[in-house]
Coordinates of C-alpha atoms in Angstrom, one line a residue:
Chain A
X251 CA 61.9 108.4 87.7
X252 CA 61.6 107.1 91.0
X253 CA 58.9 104.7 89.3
X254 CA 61.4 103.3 87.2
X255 CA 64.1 103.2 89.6
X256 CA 61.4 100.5 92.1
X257 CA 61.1 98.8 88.8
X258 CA 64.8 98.1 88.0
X259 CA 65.6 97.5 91.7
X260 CA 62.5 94.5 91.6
X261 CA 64.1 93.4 88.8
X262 CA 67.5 92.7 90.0
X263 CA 66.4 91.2 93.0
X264 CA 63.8 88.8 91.7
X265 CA 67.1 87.3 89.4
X266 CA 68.1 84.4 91.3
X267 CA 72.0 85.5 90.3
X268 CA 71.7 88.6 92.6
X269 CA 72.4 86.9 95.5
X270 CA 75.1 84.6 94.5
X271 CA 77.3 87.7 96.0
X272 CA 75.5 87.9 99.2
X273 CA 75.7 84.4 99.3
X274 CA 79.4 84.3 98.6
X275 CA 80.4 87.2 101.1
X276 CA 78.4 85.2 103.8
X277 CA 80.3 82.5 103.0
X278 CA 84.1 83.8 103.3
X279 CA 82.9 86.1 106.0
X280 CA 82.1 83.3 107.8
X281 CA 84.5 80.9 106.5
X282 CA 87.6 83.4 107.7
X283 CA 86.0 84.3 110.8
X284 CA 86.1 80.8 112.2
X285 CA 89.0 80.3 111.0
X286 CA 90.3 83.3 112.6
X287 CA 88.5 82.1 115.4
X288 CA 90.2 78.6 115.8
X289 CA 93.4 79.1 114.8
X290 CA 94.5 82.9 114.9
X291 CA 96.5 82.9 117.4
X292 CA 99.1 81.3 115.2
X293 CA 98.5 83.6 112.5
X294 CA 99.3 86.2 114.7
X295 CA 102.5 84.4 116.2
X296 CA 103.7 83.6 112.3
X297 CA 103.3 88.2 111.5
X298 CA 105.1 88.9 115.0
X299 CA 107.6 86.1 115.0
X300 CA 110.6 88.6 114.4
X301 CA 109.4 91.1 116.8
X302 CA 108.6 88.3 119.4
X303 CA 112.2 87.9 119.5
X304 CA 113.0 90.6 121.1
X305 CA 109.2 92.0 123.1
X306 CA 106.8 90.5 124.7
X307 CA 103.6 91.4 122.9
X308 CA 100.9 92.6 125.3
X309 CA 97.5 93.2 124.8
X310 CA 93.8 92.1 122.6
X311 CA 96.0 91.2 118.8
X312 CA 93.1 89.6 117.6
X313 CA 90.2 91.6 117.9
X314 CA 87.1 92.3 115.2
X315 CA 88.9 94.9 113.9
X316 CA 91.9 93.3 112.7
X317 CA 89.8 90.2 111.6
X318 CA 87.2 92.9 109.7
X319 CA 91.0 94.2 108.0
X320 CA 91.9 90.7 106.8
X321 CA 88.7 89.8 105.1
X322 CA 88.4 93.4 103.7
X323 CA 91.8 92.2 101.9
X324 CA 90.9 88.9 101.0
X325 CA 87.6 90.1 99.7
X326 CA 89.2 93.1 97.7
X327 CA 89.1 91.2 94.5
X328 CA 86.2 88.8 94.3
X329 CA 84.0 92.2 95.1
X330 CA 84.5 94.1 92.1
X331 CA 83.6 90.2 90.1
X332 CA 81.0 90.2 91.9
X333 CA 79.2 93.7 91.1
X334 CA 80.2 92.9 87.4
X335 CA 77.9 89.7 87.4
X336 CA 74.8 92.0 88.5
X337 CA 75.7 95.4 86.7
X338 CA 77.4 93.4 83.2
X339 CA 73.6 92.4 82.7
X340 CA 71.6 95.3 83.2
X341 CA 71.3 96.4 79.7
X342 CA 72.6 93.2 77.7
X343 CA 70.4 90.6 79.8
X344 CA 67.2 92.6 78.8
X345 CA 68.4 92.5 74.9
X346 CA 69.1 88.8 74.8
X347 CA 64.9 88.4 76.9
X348 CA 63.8 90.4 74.6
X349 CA 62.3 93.2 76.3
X350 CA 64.2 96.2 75.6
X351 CA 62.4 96.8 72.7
X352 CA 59.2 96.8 74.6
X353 CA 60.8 98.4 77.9
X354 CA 62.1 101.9 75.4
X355 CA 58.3 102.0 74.2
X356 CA 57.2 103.5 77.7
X357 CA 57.1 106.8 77.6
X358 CA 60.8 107.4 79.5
X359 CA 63.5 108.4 77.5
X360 CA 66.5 106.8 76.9
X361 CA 68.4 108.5 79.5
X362 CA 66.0 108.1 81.9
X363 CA 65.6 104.3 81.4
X364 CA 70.1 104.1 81.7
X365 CA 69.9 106.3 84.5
X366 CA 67.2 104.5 87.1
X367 CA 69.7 101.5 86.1
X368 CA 72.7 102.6 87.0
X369 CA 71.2 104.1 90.1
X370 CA 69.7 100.4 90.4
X371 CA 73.0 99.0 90.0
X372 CA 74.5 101.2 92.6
X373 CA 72.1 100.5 95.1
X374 CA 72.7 96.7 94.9
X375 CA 76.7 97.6 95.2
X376 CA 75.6 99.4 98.0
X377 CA 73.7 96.7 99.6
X378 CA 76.3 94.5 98.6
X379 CA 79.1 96.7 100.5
X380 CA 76.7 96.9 103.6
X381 CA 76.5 93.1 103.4
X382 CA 79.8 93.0 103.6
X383 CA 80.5 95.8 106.8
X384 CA 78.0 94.7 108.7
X385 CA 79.2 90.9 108.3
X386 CA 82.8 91.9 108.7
X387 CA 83.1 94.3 111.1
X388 CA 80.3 93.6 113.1
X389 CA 80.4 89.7 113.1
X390 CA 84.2 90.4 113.8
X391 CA 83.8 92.9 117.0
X392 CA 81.2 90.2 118.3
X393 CA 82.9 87.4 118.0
X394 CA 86.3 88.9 118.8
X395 CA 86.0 92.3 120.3
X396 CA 87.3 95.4 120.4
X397 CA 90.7 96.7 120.5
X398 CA 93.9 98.5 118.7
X399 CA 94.2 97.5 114.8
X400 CA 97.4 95.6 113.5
X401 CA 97.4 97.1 110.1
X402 CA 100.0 94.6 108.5
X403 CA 102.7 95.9 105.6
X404 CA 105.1 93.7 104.0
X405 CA 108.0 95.8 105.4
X406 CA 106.1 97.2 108.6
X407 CA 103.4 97.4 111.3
X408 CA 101.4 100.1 111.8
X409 CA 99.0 99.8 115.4
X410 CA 96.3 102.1 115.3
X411 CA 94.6 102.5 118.9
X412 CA 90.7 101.5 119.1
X413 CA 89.4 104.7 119.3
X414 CA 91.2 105.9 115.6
X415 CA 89.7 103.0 113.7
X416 CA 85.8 102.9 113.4
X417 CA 85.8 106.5 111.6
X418 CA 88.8 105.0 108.9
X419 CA 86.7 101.9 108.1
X420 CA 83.4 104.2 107.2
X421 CA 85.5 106.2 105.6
X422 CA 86.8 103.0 103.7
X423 CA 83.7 101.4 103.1
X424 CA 82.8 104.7 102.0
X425 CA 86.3 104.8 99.3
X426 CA 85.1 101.1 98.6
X427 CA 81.9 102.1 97.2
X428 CA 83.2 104.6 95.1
X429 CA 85.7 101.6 94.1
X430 CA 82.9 99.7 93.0
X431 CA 81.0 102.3 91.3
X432 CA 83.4 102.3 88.9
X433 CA 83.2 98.9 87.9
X434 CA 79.2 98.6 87.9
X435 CA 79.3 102.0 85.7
X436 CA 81.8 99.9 83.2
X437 CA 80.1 96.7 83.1
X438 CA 77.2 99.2 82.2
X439 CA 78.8 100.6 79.8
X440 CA 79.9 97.3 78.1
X441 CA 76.5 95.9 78.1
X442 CA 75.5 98.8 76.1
X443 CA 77.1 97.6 73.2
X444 CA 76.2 93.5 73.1
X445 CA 73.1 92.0 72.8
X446 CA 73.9 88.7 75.0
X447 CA 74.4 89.2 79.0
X448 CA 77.2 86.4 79.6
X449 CA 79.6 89.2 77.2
X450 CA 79.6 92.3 79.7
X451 CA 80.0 90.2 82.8
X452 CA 82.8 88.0 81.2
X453 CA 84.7 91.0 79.7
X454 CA 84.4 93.0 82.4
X455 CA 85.9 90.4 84.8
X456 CA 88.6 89.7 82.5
X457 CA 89.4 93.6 82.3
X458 CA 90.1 93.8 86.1
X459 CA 91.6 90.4 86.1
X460 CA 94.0 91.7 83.4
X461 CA 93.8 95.1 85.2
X462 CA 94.8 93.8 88.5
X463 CA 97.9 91.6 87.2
X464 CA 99.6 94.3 85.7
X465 CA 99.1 96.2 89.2
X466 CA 100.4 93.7 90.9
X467 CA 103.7 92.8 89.1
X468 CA 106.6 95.1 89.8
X469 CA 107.9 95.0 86.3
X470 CA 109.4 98.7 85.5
X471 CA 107.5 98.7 81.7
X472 CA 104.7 98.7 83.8
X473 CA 104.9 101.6 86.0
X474 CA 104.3 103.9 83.3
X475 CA 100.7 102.3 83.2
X476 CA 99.9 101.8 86.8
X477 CA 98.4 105.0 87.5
X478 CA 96.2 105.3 84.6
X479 CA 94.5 101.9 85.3
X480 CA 91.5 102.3 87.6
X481 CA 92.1 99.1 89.6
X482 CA 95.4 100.7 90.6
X483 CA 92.9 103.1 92.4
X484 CA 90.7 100.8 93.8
X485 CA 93.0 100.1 96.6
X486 CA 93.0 103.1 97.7
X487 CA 90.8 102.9 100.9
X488 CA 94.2 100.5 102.3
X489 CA 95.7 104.6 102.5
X490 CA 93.1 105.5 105.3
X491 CA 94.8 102.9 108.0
X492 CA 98.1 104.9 107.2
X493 CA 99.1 107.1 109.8
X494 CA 99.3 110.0 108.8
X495 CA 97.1 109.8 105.9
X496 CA 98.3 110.7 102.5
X497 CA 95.3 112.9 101.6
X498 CA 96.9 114.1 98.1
X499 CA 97.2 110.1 97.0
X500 CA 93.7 109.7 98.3
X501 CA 91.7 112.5 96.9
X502 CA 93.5 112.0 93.7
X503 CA 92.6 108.6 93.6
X504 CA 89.0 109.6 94.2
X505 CA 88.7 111.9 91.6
X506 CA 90.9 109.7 89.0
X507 CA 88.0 107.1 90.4
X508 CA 85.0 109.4 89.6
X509 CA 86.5 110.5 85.9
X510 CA 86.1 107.2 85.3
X511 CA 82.3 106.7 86.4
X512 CA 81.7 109.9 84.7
X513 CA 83.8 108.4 81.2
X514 CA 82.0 105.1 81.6
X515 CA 78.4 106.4 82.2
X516 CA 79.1 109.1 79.4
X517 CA 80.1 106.5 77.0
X518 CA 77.1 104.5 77.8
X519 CA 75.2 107.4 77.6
X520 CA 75.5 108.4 74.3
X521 CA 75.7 104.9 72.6
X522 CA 72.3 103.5 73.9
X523 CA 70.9 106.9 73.3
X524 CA 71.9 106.0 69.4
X525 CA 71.5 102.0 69.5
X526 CA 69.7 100.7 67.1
X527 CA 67.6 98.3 68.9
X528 CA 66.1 95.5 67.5
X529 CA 65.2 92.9 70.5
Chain B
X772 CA 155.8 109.7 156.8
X773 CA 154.6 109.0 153.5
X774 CA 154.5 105.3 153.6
X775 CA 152.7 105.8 157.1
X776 CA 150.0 107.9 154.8
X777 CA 149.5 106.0 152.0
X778 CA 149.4 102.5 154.8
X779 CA 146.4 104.5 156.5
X780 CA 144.4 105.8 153.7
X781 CA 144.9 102.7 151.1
X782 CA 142.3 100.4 152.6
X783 CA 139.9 103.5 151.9
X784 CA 141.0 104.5 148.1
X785 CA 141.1 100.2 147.7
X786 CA 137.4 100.1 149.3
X787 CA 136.0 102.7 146.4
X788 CA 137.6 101.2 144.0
X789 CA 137.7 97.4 144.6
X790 CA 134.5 96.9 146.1
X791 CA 131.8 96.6 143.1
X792 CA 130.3 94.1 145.4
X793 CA 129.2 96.6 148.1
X794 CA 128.4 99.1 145.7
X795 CA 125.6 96.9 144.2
X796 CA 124.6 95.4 147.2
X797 CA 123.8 98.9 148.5
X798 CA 121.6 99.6 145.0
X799 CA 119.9 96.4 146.1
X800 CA 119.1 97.5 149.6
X801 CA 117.7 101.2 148.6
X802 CA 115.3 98.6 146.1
X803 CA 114.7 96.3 149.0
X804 CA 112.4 98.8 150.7
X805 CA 110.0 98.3 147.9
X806 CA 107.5 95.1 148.6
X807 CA 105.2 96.4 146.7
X808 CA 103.8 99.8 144.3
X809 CA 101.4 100.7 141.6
X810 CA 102.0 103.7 139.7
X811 CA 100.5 105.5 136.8
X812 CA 102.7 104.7 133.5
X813 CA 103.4 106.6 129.8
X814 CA 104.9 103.7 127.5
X815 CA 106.7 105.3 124.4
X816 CA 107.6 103.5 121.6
X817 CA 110.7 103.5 119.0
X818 CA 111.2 100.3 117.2
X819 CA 111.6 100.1 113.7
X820 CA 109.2 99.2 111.5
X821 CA 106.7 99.1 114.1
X822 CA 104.0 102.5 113.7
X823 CA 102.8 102.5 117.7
X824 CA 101.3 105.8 119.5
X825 CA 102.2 106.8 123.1
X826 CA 99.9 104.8 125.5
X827 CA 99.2 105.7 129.1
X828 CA 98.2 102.7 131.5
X829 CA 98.7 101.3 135.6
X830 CA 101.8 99.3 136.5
X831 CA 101.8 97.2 139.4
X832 CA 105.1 95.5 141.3
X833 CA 105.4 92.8 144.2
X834 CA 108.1 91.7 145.6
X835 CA 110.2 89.8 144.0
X836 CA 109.7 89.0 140.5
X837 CA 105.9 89.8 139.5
X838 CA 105.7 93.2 137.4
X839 CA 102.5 93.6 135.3
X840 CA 101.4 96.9 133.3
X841 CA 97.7 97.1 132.5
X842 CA 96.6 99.2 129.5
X843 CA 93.6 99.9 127.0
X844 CA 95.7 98.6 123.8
X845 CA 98.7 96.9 122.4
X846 CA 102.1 97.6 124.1
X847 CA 105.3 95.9 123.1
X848 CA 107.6 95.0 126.3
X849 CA 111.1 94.5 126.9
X850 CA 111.1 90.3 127.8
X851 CA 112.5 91.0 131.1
X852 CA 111.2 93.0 133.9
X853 CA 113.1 96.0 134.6
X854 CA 114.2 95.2 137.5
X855 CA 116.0 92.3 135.9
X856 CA 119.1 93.5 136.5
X857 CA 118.7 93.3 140.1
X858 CA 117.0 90.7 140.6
X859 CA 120.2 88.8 139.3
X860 CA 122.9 90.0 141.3
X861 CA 120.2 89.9 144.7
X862 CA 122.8 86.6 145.8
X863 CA 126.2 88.3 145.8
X864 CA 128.0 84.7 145.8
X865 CA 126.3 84.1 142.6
X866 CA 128.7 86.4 140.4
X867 CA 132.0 87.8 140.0
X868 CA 132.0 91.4 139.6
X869 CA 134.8 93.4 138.2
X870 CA 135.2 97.1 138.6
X871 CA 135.4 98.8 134.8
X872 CA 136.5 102.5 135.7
X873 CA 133.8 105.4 135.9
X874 CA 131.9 107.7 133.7
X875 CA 129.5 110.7 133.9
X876 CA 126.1 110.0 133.3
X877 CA 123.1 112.2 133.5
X878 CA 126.2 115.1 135.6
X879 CA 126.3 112.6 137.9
X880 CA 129.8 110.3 138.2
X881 CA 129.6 106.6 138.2
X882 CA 131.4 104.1 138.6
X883 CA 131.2 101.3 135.8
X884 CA 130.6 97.2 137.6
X885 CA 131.1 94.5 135.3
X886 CA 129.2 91.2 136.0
X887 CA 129.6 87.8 135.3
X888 CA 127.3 85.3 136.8
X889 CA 129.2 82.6 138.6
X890 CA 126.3 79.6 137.4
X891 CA 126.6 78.8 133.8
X892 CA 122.6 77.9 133.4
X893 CA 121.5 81.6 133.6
X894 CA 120.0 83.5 130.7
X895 CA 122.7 86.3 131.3
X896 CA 126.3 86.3 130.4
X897 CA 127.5 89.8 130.8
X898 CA 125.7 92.5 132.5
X899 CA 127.6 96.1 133.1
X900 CA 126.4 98.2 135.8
X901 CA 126.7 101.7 136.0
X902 CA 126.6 103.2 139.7
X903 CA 126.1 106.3 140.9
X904 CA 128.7 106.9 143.7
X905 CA 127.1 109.3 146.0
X906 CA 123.3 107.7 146.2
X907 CA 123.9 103.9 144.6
X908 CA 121.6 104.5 142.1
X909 CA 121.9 102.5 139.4
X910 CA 121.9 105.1 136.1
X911 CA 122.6 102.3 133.1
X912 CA 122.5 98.5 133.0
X913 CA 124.0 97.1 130.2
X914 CA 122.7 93.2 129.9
X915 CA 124.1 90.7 127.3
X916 CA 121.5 87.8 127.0
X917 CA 121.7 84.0 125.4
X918 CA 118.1 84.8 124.2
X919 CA 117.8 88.5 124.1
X920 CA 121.6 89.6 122.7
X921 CA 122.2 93.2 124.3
X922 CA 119.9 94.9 126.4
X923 CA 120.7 98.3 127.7
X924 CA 118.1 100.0 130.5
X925 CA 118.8 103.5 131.1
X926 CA 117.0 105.2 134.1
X927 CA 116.4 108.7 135.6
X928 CA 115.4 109.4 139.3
X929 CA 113.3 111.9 140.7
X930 CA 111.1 111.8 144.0
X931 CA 111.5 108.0 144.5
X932 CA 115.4 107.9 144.4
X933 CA 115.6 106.7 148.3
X934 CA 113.7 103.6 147.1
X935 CA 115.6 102.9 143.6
X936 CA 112.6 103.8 142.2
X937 CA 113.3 105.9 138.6
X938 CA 110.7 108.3 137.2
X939 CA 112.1 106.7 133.5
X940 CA 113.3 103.8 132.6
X941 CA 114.8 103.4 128.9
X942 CA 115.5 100.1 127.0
X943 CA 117.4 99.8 123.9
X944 CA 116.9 96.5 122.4
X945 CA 118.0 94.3 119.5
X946 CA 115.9 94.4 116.9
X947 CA 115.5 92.2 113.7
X948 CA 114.2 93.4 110.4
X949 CA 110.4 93.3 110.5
X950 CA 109.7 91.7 107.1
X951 CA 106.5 89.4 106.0
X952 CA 105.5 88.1 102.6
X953 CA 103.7 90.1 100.5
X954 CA 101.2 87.5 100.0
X955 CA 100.5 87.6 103.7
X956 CA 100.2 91.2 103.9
X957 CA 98.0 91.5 100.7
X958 CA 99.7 94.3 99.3
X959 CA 98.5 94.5 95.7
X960 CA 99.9 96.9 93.3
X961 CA 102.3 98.4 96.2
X962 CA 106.0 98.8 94.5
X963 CA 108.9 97.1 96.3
X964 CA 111.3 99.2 98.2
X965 CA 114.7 99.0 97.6
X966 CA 116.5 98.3 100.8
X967 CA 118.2 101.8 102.3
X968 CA 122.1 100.6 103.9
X969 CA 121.1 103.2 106.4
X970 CA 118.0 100.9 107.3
X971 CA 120.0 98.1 107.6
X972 CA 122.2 99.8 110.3
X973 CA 119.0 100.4 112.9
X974 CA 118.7 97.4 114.4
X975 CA 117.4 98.4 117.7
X976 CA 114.0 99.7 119.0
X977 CA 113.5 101.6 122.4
X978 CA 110.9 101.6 124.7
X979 CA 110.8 104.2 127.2
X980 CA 108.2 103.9 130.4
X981 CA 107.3 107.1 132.5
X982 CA 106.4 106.1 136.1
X983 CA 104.4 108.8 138.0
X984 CA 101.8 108.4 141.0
X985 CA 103.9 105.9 142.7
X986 CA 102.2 104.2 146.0
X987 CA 104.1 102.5 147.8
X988 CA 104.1 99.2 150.1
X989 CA 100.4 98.9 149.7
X990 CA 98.6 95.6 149.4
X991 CA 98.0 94.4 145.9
X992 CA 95.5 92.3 145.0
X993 CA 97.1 89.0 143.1
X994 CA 94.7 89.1 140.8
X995 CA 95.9 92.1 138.6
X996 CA 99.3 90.2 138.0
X997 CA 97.3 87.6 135.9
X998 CA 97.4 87.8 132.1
X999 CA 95.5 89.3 130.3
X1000 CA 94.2 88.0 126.6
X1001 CA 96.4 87.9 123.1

């Protein structure tokens, strides 16, 4: 198993396409940190301008852990697109090569060979994430240092004091990857049932595109919907910088989270176990 | 006889009552004995829409304007020093003041000093003093700003009260509605709130500031006055 799981790791990261997200966090990262770096201070003076009014604002606004916050946001839904281009193709890019055929006649089963690549697939998201936290947070402390976190709300400001906040972004990072899960263990599951890899990756984005609009417009016909749509979940790591922490909303969006995994891989499961293959 | 009374004892019942001047010159001069002080300091927050924890940190004062308060993470402060109030009726030909009648504050009666600076190119254009009459402490400041609008300071005295020292000082300050785009804030799939009238009606945040550890009229080094980074 373990065998198989080296093999389907090499494979991903020989593919050219696996590092298109690397190379794209890098680039934001880096891109919002200077940014950040040059002209923040405005930023900052912009959120605060109402409560500049009336106090004097004392003390490090801009630190790495507000700038790690911001790109966290920003990067909330390229992430999930990106996963989706590595995991959409796991199944469906070795159909349209032609090797699946050949890759079932080793003596793995079926199950074996779906589950060395989903654990393949959540290694990269893994990687991926770590990519990300490292660049983020760490690129932000150095270049910015340490200090209390401006977690910004369109209605409010919660300040969480340095020593509260490296323990809520593990924990985040943490939620994230659960987050993410969930979409590598759909794109799986679509590119169980095609034969061409551009399908899964395509349908998958446009699921969480679709997904994510309906989330995001406050319409009332769509409240009814909201909870059961798995994107509306994937937010959920934004709840650990509340204080306090609504622990029901987030363990319920955790589990709601790891149904779906479950549903997804099930799904995936027992269609490629009955496939017919013939590439 | 009791024309010859009232002729002898109405210079002394004018004196308490038409004096402000005096009264706040002699809360000036308890405060002049201060050049300088650092003291340890518990800054508590109450301003809506702002989530901020208790902080401890150091203040520092010199004489006469520079006031700094070093701590470990973000504080929100009151524009003006807290010794604002003071520091703008120092001059006594520089306002008018008014006596406003007397109130019990904290069990201790005190008599009410309105004050109107005399120069027009001051930031303040009201400030209302309350005094107490037996120490000249100042209990309550009530400031109306061009650029602030009302600012009210409440203090409480304990072992420094022969300076003018307090061991809390409270501000009530004017408050807009903290509001930012929800674009800015990147708050996806997060339901608009409907505005509560009762939300509309606080408009003011407090700050209170817990001085303990006070030294006194030792040197300070200039340095800690400087700011520190945003």
């Amino acid at each position: 198993m373990f065998r198989l799981l080296r093999v389907e790791l090499f494979k991903i990261f020989s593919k050219p396409r696996s590092y298109i997200g690397f190379l794209a966090i890098a680039a934001i990262v880096m891109l919002l940190e200077i940014a950040l770096y040059i002209d923040g201070k405005s930023y900052i003076s912009f959120i605060l301008q109402s409560l500049e009014q009336s106090f004097a604002v004392q003390g490090n606004l801009l630190n790495g852990y507000l700038v790690c916050f911001i790109i966290l946001q920003t990067l909330i839904v390229q992430m999930p697109l990106l996963v989706a281009l590595v995991t959409g193709d796991l199944i469906s890019g070795e159909a349209a090569s032609g090797t699946l055929r050949l890759m079932l006649s080793r003596p793995f089963s079926r199950t074996q060979i779906l589950t060395a690549k989903f654990a393949a697939g959540s290694a990269y998201t893994f990687v991926l994430l770590l990519c990300l936290g490292v660049l983020a947070l760490g690129g932000g402390v150095l270049l910015f240092g340490e200090g209390d976190l401006i977690v910004l709300k369109s209605d409010s400001l919660v300040i969480l004091r340095s020593n509260d906040v490296l323990w809520r972004y593990m924990a985040a990072l943490s939620l994230a990857f659960v987050s993410l899960l969930t979409v590598a263990s759909f794109a799986l599951m679509l590119s169980c049932f095609t034969d061409n890899s551009i399908g899964p990756i395509v349908s998958s984005m446009a699921v969480i595109i679709l997904f994510t609009i309906i989330g995001t417009l406050d319409v009332p016909l769509f409240d009814k919907i909201k909870p059961f749509l798995f994107t509306t979940h994937m937010i959920i790591w934004r709840n650990l910088f509340d204080n306090p922490i609504d622990k029901l909303q987030v363990y319920t969006s955790v589990a709601v989270l790891i149904f779906h995994i479950v549903l997804f891989y099930t799904i995936a499961l027992i269609h490629f176990n009955r496939k017919d293959i013939y590439t | 006889m009791r024309y010859i009374f009232l002729l002898f004892f109405f210079p002394f019942l004018v004196h308490a009552q038409s004096n402000p001047k005096q009264l706040i010159e002699a809360a000036n001069q308890r405060f002049a004995k201060v050049i300088s002080y650092s003291a340890a300091i518990n800054l508590n927050f109450q301003i809506p829409g702002v989530q901020l924890e208790p902080i401890n940190g150091k203040v520092y004062y010199k004489k006469p304007t520079k006031f700094r308060i070093h701590s470990k993470g973000i504080i929100f402060l009151p524009k003006q020093n807290p010794y604002y109030a003071l520091q703008s009726v120092r001059d006594t030909n520089s306002f008018t003041a008014v006596p406003s009648g007397s109130e019990i504050l904290n069990g201790k009666s005190t008599t009410i000093i309105s004050v109107i600076p005399t120069a027009n190119s001051d930031d303040l254009i009201l400030a209302k003093f309350w005094i107490e009459d037996a120490r000249q402490l100042i209990h309550k400041v009530q400031l109306t700003t061009k650029t602030n609008g009302t600012i009210t300071v409440e203090q409480s005295f304990g072992l420094f009260a022969n300076y003018g020292l307090p061991d809390v000082i409270k501000f009530v300050v004017d408050v807009a509605k903290f509001k930012i785009p929800k674009v800015v804030a990147m708050e996806l799939n997060s339901k608009s709130k409907k505005t509560d009238p009762e939300n509309l009606q606080k408009g003011t945040g407090e700050i209170t500031l817990k001085f303990s550890n006070y030294i006194l009229n030792k040197q300070l080094d200039e340095s800690v006055f400087e700011e520190t980074k945003k």
